[in-house]
Each structure stands twice: as structure tokens, then as C-alpha cells.
Short mmCIF file of C-alpha atoms in Angstrom, two decimals:
data_model
loop_
_atom_site.label_atom_id
_atom_site.label_comp_id
_atom_site.label_asym_id
_atom_site.label_seq_id
_atom_site.Cartn_x
_atom_site.Cartn_y
_atom_site.Cartn_z
CA MET A 1 96.89 131.81 114.95
CA ALA A 2 95.88 134.42 112.45
CA SER A 3 98.68 136.95 112.76
CA SER A 4 100.22 138.21 109.51
CA THR A 5 103.75 137.33 108.44
CA PRO A 6 106.40 139.41 106.63
CA LYS A 7 106.44 136.95 103.77
CA VAL A 8 103.74 136.83 101.13
CA ASP A 9 101.10 134.39 102.26
CA ALA A 10 100.65 131.91 99.42
CA VAL A 11 97.08 131.06 100.31
CA VAL A 12 96.05 134.73 100.34
CA GLU A 13 97.41 135.04 96.83
CA LYS A 14 95.42 131.98 95.77
CA ALA A 15 92.28 133.46 97.25
CA LYS A 16 92.86 136.71 95.35
CA ALA A 17 93.50 134.82 92.14
CA ALA A 18 90.18 133.06 92.56
CA ALA A 19 88.48 136.47 92.26
CA ALA A 20 87.33 136.42 95.86
CA PRO A 21 87.34 139.64 97.86
CA GLN A 22 90.82 140.50 99.08
CA MET A 23 91.29 139.13 102.57
CA SER A 24 93.81 139.62 105.30
CA ALA A 25 95.43 136.58 106.86
CA ALA A 26 93.17 137.04 109.89
CA SER A 27 90.05 137.03 107.74
CA LEU A 28 91.19 134.02 105.73
CA TYR A 29 92.18 131.79 108.64
CA SER A 30 89.02 132.73 110.54
CA ARG A 31 87.05 131.42 107.54
CA PHE A 32 89.02 128.18 107.54
CA ALA A 33 88.31 127.91 111.28
CA LEU A 34 84.58 128.56 110.80
CA ALA A 35 84.38 125.96 108.03
CA GLY A 36 86.15 123.46 110.28
CA ALA A 37 83.89 124.26 113.23
CA ILE A 38 80.78 123.72 111.11
CA CYS A 39 81.92 120.45 109.54
CA CYS A 40 83.04 118.90 112.84
CA SER A 41 80.10 120.00 115.00
CA VAL A 42 77.49 118.98 112.43
CA THR A 43 78.99 115.53 111.77
CA HIS A 44 79.80 114.65 115.38
CA GLY A 45 76.45 116.00 116.55
CA ALA A 46 74.54 113.99 113.94
CA LEU A 47 76.32 110.81 114.98
CA THR A 48 75.66 111.24 118.70
CA PRO A 49 73.49 108.07 118.81
CA VAL A 50 76.32 105.99 117.33
CA ASP A 51 78.76 107.54 119.78
CA VAL A 52 76.46 106.71 122.70
CA VAL A 53 76.29 103.05 121.68
CA LYS A 54 80.02 102.90 120.98
CA THR A 55 80.79 104.31 124.42
CA ARG A 56 78.40 101.88 126.12
CA ILE A 57 80.06 98.93 124.34
CA GLN A 58 83.48 100.13 125.50
CA LEU A 59 82.40 100.68 129.11
CA ASP A 60 80.12 97.65 129.56
CA PRO A 61 80.98 94.96 126.98
CA VAL A 62 79.23 92.28 129.06
CA THR A 63 75.84 93.95 128.73
CA TYR A 64 76.36 95.43 125.28
CA ASN A 65 77.67 92.29 123.60
CA ASN A 66 75.60 92.11 120.42
CA GLY A 67 77.38 94.66 118.28
CA MET A 68 76.20 98.06 117.17
CA ILE A 69 72.64 97.14 116.13
CA GLY A 70 72.14 95.11 119.29
CA GLY A 71 73.51 98.01 121.31
CA PHE A 72 70.96 100.38 119.79
CA LYS A 73 68.15 97.99 120.69
CA LYS A 74 69.32 97.57 124.30
CA VAL A 75 69.66 101.30 124.90
CA ILE A 76 66.18 101.97 123.50
CA GLN A 77 64.59 99.06 125.41
CA SER A 78 66.14 99.98 128.76
CA GLU A 79 66.19 103.79 128.62
CA GLY A 80 64.07 104.91 125.70
CA ALA A 81 65.02 106.41 122.34
CA GLY A 82 65.88 109.76 123.95
CA ALA A 83 68.92 108.17 125.60
CA LEU A 84 70.58 107.97 122.19
CA LEU A 85 70.94 111.77 122.28
CA THR A 86 72.69 111.78 125.66
CA GLY A 87 75.67 114.11 125.51
CA ALA A 88 74.53 115.87 122.32
CA GLY A 89 75.15 119.31 123.87
CA PRO A 90 78.79 118.79 124.85
CA THR A 91 79.39 116.88 121.63
CA PHE A 92 78.22 119.77 119.47
CA ALA A 93 79.94 122.45 121.54
CA GLY A 94 83.17 120.51 121.99
CA TYR A 95 83.61 119.64 118.36
CA PHE A 96 82.65 123.12 117.21
CA LEU A 97 85.69 124.41 119.13
CA GLN A 98 87.86 121.46 118.19
CA GLY A 99 87.00 121.72 114.50
CA ALA A 100 87.90 125.41 114.43
CA PHE A 101 91.34 124.76 115.90
CA LYS A 102 91.89 121.54 113.93
CA PHE A 103 91.07 122.69 110.42
CA GLY A 104 92.01 126.33 110.86
CA GLY A 105 95.21 125.32 112.62
CA TYR A 106 96.07 122.76 109.95
CA GLU A 107 95.90 125.40 107.22
CA PHE A 108 97.82 127.85 109.40
CA PHE A 109 100.67 125.47 110.24
CA LYS A 110 101.01 124.33 106.62
CA GLN A 111 101.50 127.97 105.66
CA GLN A 112 104.07 128.44 108.41
CA SER A 113 105.98 125.46 107.02
CA ILE A 114 106.04 127.15 103.61
CA ASN A 115 107.23 130.37 105.19
CA LEU A 116 109.94 128.51 107.10
CA ILE A 117 111.40 126.18 104.46
CA GLY A 118 110.02 127.57 101.20
CA LEU A 119 107.27 126.34 98.88
CA GLU A 120 109.51 123.95 96.92
CA ASN A 121 110.92 122.23 100.01
CA ALA A 122 107.47 122.08 101.60
CA THR A 123 106.05 120.50 98.44
CA ASN A 124 108.87 117.96 98.18
CA ASN A 125 108.43 117.06 101.85
CA ARG A 126 104.67 117.47 101.98
CA THR A 127 104.00 114.25 103.91
CA ALA A 128 106.18 115.53 106.76
CA VAL A 129 104.44 118.92 106.54
CA TYR A 130 101.01 117.25 106.70
CA LEU A 131 102.06 115.21 109.75
CA ALA A 132 103.62 118.11 111.65
CA SER A 133 100.85 120.57 110.82
CA SER A 134 98.04 118.23 111.79
CA ALA A 135 99.78 117.24 115.05
CA ALA A 136 100.34 120.86 116.08
CA ALA A 137 96.78 121.85 115.20
CA GLU A 138 95.30 118.92 117.09
CA PHE A 139 97.28 119.68 120.26
CA PHE A 140 95.62 123.07 120.59
CA ALA A 141 92.25 121.64 119.52
CA ASP A 142 92.40 119.06 122.32
CA ILE A 143 92.93 121.73 124.98
CA ALA A 144 89.56 123.15 123.91
CA LEU A 145 87.84 119.78 123.48
CA CYS A 146 88.93 117.91 126.62
CA PRO A 147 86.56 119.45 129.23
CA LEU A 148 83.52 118.98 127.01
CA GLU A 149 84.50 115.44 126.06
CA ALA A 150 84.91 114.57 129.75
CA THR A 151 81.42 115.94 130.40
CA ARG A 152 79.96 113.99 127.48
CA ILE A 153 81.44 110.68 128.62
CA ARG A 154 80.22 111.21 132.18
CA LEU A 155 76.68 111.88 130.91
CA VAL A 156 76.73 108.81 128.63
CA SER A 157 78.26 106.45 131.20
CA GLN A 158 76.05 107.68 134.06
CA PRO A 159 72.63 108.56 132.59
CA THR A 160 71.37 109.95 135.93
CA TYR A 161 74.45 112.09 136.55
CA ALA A 162 72.95 115.34 135.18
CA SER A 163 70.32 116.59 132.77
CA GLY A 164 72.65 118.07 130.16
CA LEU A 165 75.76 120.04 129.29
CA ILE A 166 75.40 122.98 131.67
CA SER A 167 74.36 120.97 134.72
CA GLY A 168 76.87 118.20 134.04
CA PHE A 169 79.74 120.62 133.50
CA GLY A 170 78.84 122.57 136.63
CA LYS A 171 78.51 119.43 138.76
CA MET A 172 81.92 118.09 137.68
CA LEU A 173 83.54 121.46 138.31
CA LYS A 174 81.97 121.83 141.76
CA ASN A 175 82.53 118.28 142.99
CA GLU A 176 85.86 117.38 141.38
CA GLY A 177 87.55 120.61 140.32
CA VAL A 178 89.13 121.66 137.04
CA GLY A 179 91.50 118.69 137.12
CA ALA A 180 88.61 116.30 136.44
CA PHE A 181 88.10 117.85 133.01
CA TYR A 182 91.69 117.08 132.07
CA ALA A 183 92.03 113.63 133.65
CA GLY A 184 91.72 112.25 130.13
CA PHE A 185 94.03 114.79 128.49
CA GLY A 186 96.80 112.22 128.05
CA PRO A 187 94.51 109.65 126.43
CA ILE A 188 92.83 112.30 124.31
CA LEU A 189 96.22 113.40 122.98
CA PHE A 190 97.23 109.79 122.31
CA LYS A 191 93.89 109.28 120.61
CA GLN A 192 93.40 112.52 118.70
CA ILE A 193 96.93 113.35 117.52
CA PRO A 194 97.57 109.99 115.76
CA TYR A 195 93.94 110.08 114.62
CA THR A 196 94.30 113.53 113.08
CA MET A 197 97.72 112.82 111.57
CA SER A 198 96.35 109.69 109.90
CA LYS A 199 93.18 111.47 108.86
CA PHE A 200 94.84 114.38 107.08
CA VAL A 201 97.75 112.46 105.54
CA VAL A 202 95.56 109.68 104.13
CA TYR A 203 93.01 112.20 102.89
CA GLU A 204 95.69 114.31 101.18
CA LYS A 205 97.33 111.28 99.59
CA VAL A 206 94.12 109.70 98.32
CA ALA A 207 92.82 113.00 96.95
CA GLU A 208 96.17 113.70 95.29
CA ALA A 209 96.15 110.26 93.63
CA ILE A 210 92.65 110.87 92.27
CA TYR A 211 93.48 114.35 91.00
CA ASN A 212 96.60 113.04 89.28
CA VAL A 213 94.30 110.90 87.12
CA TYR A 214 91.35 113.28 86.92
CA PRO A 215 92.65 116.88 87.16
CA LYS A 216 90.81 118.97 89.70
CA LYS A 217 90.52 121.92 87.34
CA ASP A 218 88.44 119.80 84.97
CA MET A 219 86.04 118.59 87.65
CA SER A 220 82.66 120.03 88.50
CA ASP A 221 81.92 121.14 92.05
CA GLY A 222 79.83 118.00 92.54
CA ALA A 223 82.66 115.75 91.40
CA GLN A 224 85.08 117.49 93.77
CA THR A 225 82.63 116.93 96.62
CA ALA A 226 82.52 113.24 95.68
CA VAL A 227 86.32 113.09 95.81
CA ASN A 228 86.24 114.68 99.25
CA LEU A 229 83.69 112.09 100.40
CA GLY A 230 85.63 109.11 99.08
CA SER A 231 89.01 110.32 100.31
CA GLY A 232 87.52 111.18 103.68
CA LEU A 233 85.94 107.73 104.05
CA ILE A 234 89.26 105.97 103.53
CA ALA A 235 91.00 108.46 105.82
CA GLY A 236 88.37 107.85 108.50
CA PHE A 237 88.90 104.08 108.46
CA ALA A 238 92.66 104.53 108.85
CA ALA A 239 92.24 107.07 111.65
CA ALA A 240 89.78 104.87 113.56
CA ILE A 241 92.10 101.85 113.57
CA VAL A 242 95.12 103.89 114.67
CA SER A 243 93.33 105.68 117.52
CA GLN A 244 90.96 103.00 118.86
CA PRO A 245 93.03 101.87 121.92
CA ALA A 246 93.33 105.43 123.24
CA ASP A 247 89.64 106.06 122.56
CA THR A 248 88.71 103.08 124.74
CA MET A 249 91.03 104.26 127.53
CA LEU A 250 89.53 107.75 127.32
CA SER A 251 86.04 106.34 127.82
CA LYS A 252 87.22 104.25 130.78
CA ILE A 253 89.09 107.02 132.61
CA ASN A 254 86.21 109.50 132.29
CA LYS A 255 83.57 107.01 133.39
CA THR A 256 84.14 107.56 137.11
CA PRO A 257 86.35 109.75 139.34
CA GLY A 258 89.71 108.37 140.42
CA ALA A 259 90.30 107.13 143.96
CA PRO A 260 91.67 109.69 146.45
CA GLY A 261 95.39 110.15 145.84
CA GLU A 262 95.37 108.05 142.67
CA SER A 263 97.31 109.72 139.84
CA THR A 264 96.13 109.83 136.26
CA THR A 265 99.22 107.87 135.17
CA SER A 266 98.55 105.03 137.58
CA ARG A 267 94.92 104.91 136.47
CA LEU A 268 95.97 104.70 132.83
CA VAL A 269 98.45 101.89 133.54
CA LYS A 270 95.78 99.96 135.44
CA ILE A 271 93.21 100.43 132.68
CA ALA A 272 95.70 99.35 130.00
CA LYS A 273 96.52 96.16 131.91
CA GLU A 274 92.84 95.36 132.41
CA LEU A 275 91.99 95.90 128.76
CA GLY A 276 94.87 94.22 126.97
CA LEU A 277 95.20 94.56 123.19
CA LYS A 278 91.93 92.76 122.41
CA GLY A 279 89.97 94.75 124.97
CA SER A 280 91.33 98.03 123.67
CA TYR A 281 89.61 97.33 120.34
CA THR A 282 86.20 96.76 121.92
CA GLY A 283 83.59 98.60 119.87
CA ILE A 284 85.83 98.93 116.79
CA GLY A 285 82.97 98.00 114.44
CA ALA A 286 80.76 100.84 115.65
CA ARG A 287 83.70 103.23 115.62
CA LEU A 288 84.75 102.32 112.05
CA PHE A 289 81.22 103.08 110.90
CA MET A 290 81.09 106.28 112.91
CA VAL A 291 84.54 107.66 112.09
CA GLY A 292 84.45 106.63 108.44
CA THR A 293 81.09 108.30 107.94
CA LEU A 294 81.81 111.49 109.85
CA THR A 295 85.26 111.96 108.29
CA ALA A 296 83.86 111.56 104.79
CA PHE A 297 81.18 114.16 105.44
CA GLN A 298 83.60 116.43 107.32
CA PHE A 299 85.84 116.84 104.29
CA ALA A 300 82.85 117.20 101.96
CA ILE A 301 81.23 119.87 104.14
CA TYR A 302 84.57 121.59 104.79
CA GLY A 303 85.24 121.89 101.06
CA ASP A 304 81.76 123.18 100.28
CA VAL A 305 81.70 125.68 103.16
CA LYS A 306 85.11 127.02 102.13
CA LYS A 307 83.74 127.67 98.65
CA THR A 308 80.73 129.44 100.14
CA LEU A 309 83.01 131.62 102.27
CA GLY A 310 85.24 132.48 99.32
CA CYS A 311 88.37 130.57 100.37
CA ALA A 312 88.04 127.30 98.50
CA GLN A 313 91.70 126.61 97.76
CA GLY A 314 93.34 126.21 101.16
CA ILE A 315 97.03 125.46 101.35
CA GLU A 316 97.71 123.00 98.54
CA LEU A 317 101.11 121.31 98.32
CA ALA A 318 100.32 118.45 95.95
CA LYS A 319 102.32 118.50 92.72
#
């Protein structure tokens, strides 16, 4: 991802212009990746209790039928407060990897678009660049995330399955093989790629609209963080709505192993028929809260960490 190109890398030049230490492409993209890893792991890890309740609502809507607050109460009453942290290990580890590939890859693929079609064409067609770059980045991010997400869902859906990340991962690998970790790869792609495309495009567009009225160069660091928060919140709502059906299917398919000889495709078709459109949006309230909050803080943390690491600009195509 971080290999140099024969053309002048625009973002490296921006970093130099900002009086940061001169960095190679490898150094720069590794910093983007680290910033992305931090923002995703911290936000997803902090919202583990919400994710636990959301998953329970999706998997057992009959029992968890009183919304998010009611779901919290039922989990605590039946299993204790500690159950709200079930799956925290795979959540943190999985989204650390995913965030590195997602944010680092997004910056990388935007730059490759500039190298391929030129800065002017990339700027004039920036929505298409945002969509393509985020989709490509998310594909590679999902390869890293999928095994850990499968482990997390198994731990949440079956509280007695294992004691944590290491034991749960090892048990799945031993009993079901590597294929079990990727049984949900199709749903995770259908969930995460539209999610990420919506997330980055809406964020970029909202932030651009704000900066057209209030120029970024005239804003304090605090004001820019506020813009990142607000733009990220709106982007999170859009991403949650677009990706909710696939998120529900992902929870369902990872809840239990498939029957002997049953293909992933046939399982997905069966789950989709059972859910229907209404069922696929089970738990949307909890997920809107969760995704809106974490996306807002992701972009805020990402922006601030980039500044700390000396690569605040990123690949900017907005006019």
C-alpha cells in the first residue's frame, strides 16, 4: 500500500509545505494507517456495550423487545453488567486492523486516482474518486476484520462459548476450520462497503459545504474538530441506514455453525427470506445511535491524531 510512485505525490508535498519533517510515501501512509487504527479501535471498543445490545436485539427480538434501554436492562439483569463487555477483545483488535486498512487505504487510493487521471480530473470527479477509493480500501479492511468479527458475534450470541478472544478464536478454528471465520465474508462486504462508501462521501460533502462558508484556513483547531464531529455524525446516520440489512444478516449467519453440507449462499438466502425487509431493520435505533456516535468521534480523532503525527492534510480534493 505504501510503495512510492514515479509521479510526485501530492500529499507528500502538502506535508512538506506544512513544515512537517520530510516523509517518504511509506512513512506518510503508515501514519494515516496508524491514525485510522487508533480512531476505529477506540470508538468501536468504547461502544462495545451498545454493540452487545444491538446484536442481542437482532438475534433474539422476542426477548429483547423493549428497545436499546430495555435491552441494556435485560442483559444486566440476566447476566450481570460484565456481559456488556462481551467481545471487547475481538472488537478492539478487529477494528484496529480494519481502521488501518480503511483510513490508510482511503488516502492511498485517492492518491492513486490523482496519479492515474490527474489532479484536475480527480477534483472534478471527486465524488466518484471518494466512492471508488473507499470501496477498494474497505475490501482489504474486511479481509482483516472478518475473522475477529465472527469471533465477536459468536461470543456475544453464545455467552458460554468461550472466555474471550484467544479461547474463542482457537475454539472456532479447531472445531470449524478457517472457513468458519469467513462464513460472513459476503454479508460483511455487503455491509461494510456500502457503509464505508456512504460514510466517506457524506463526510466529505458535508465538510466541504461547511468549509465553503467558513474557510478551513480561518478556523481554529477546535473549530475544525467540531466540523469533523458534525460531518461524521451525519455521515454515520447515512451509513447505518444503508448497511443495516447486511449487518443483521451478518449477526444471524455468525450466531451458529451451518448445517453439514449447507453452503453460505443457501444460508444467506434462507436468512433473508426469514427476515424480510422489516426484520432486516431490527435494532436500527440502537445502531443509529452507535454508528452516528462512533463515526463522529472517528473523524474527530482521526483528524487530531493526524495533526499529532505531522500529516494533518491528507488527500484533499475539495475545490
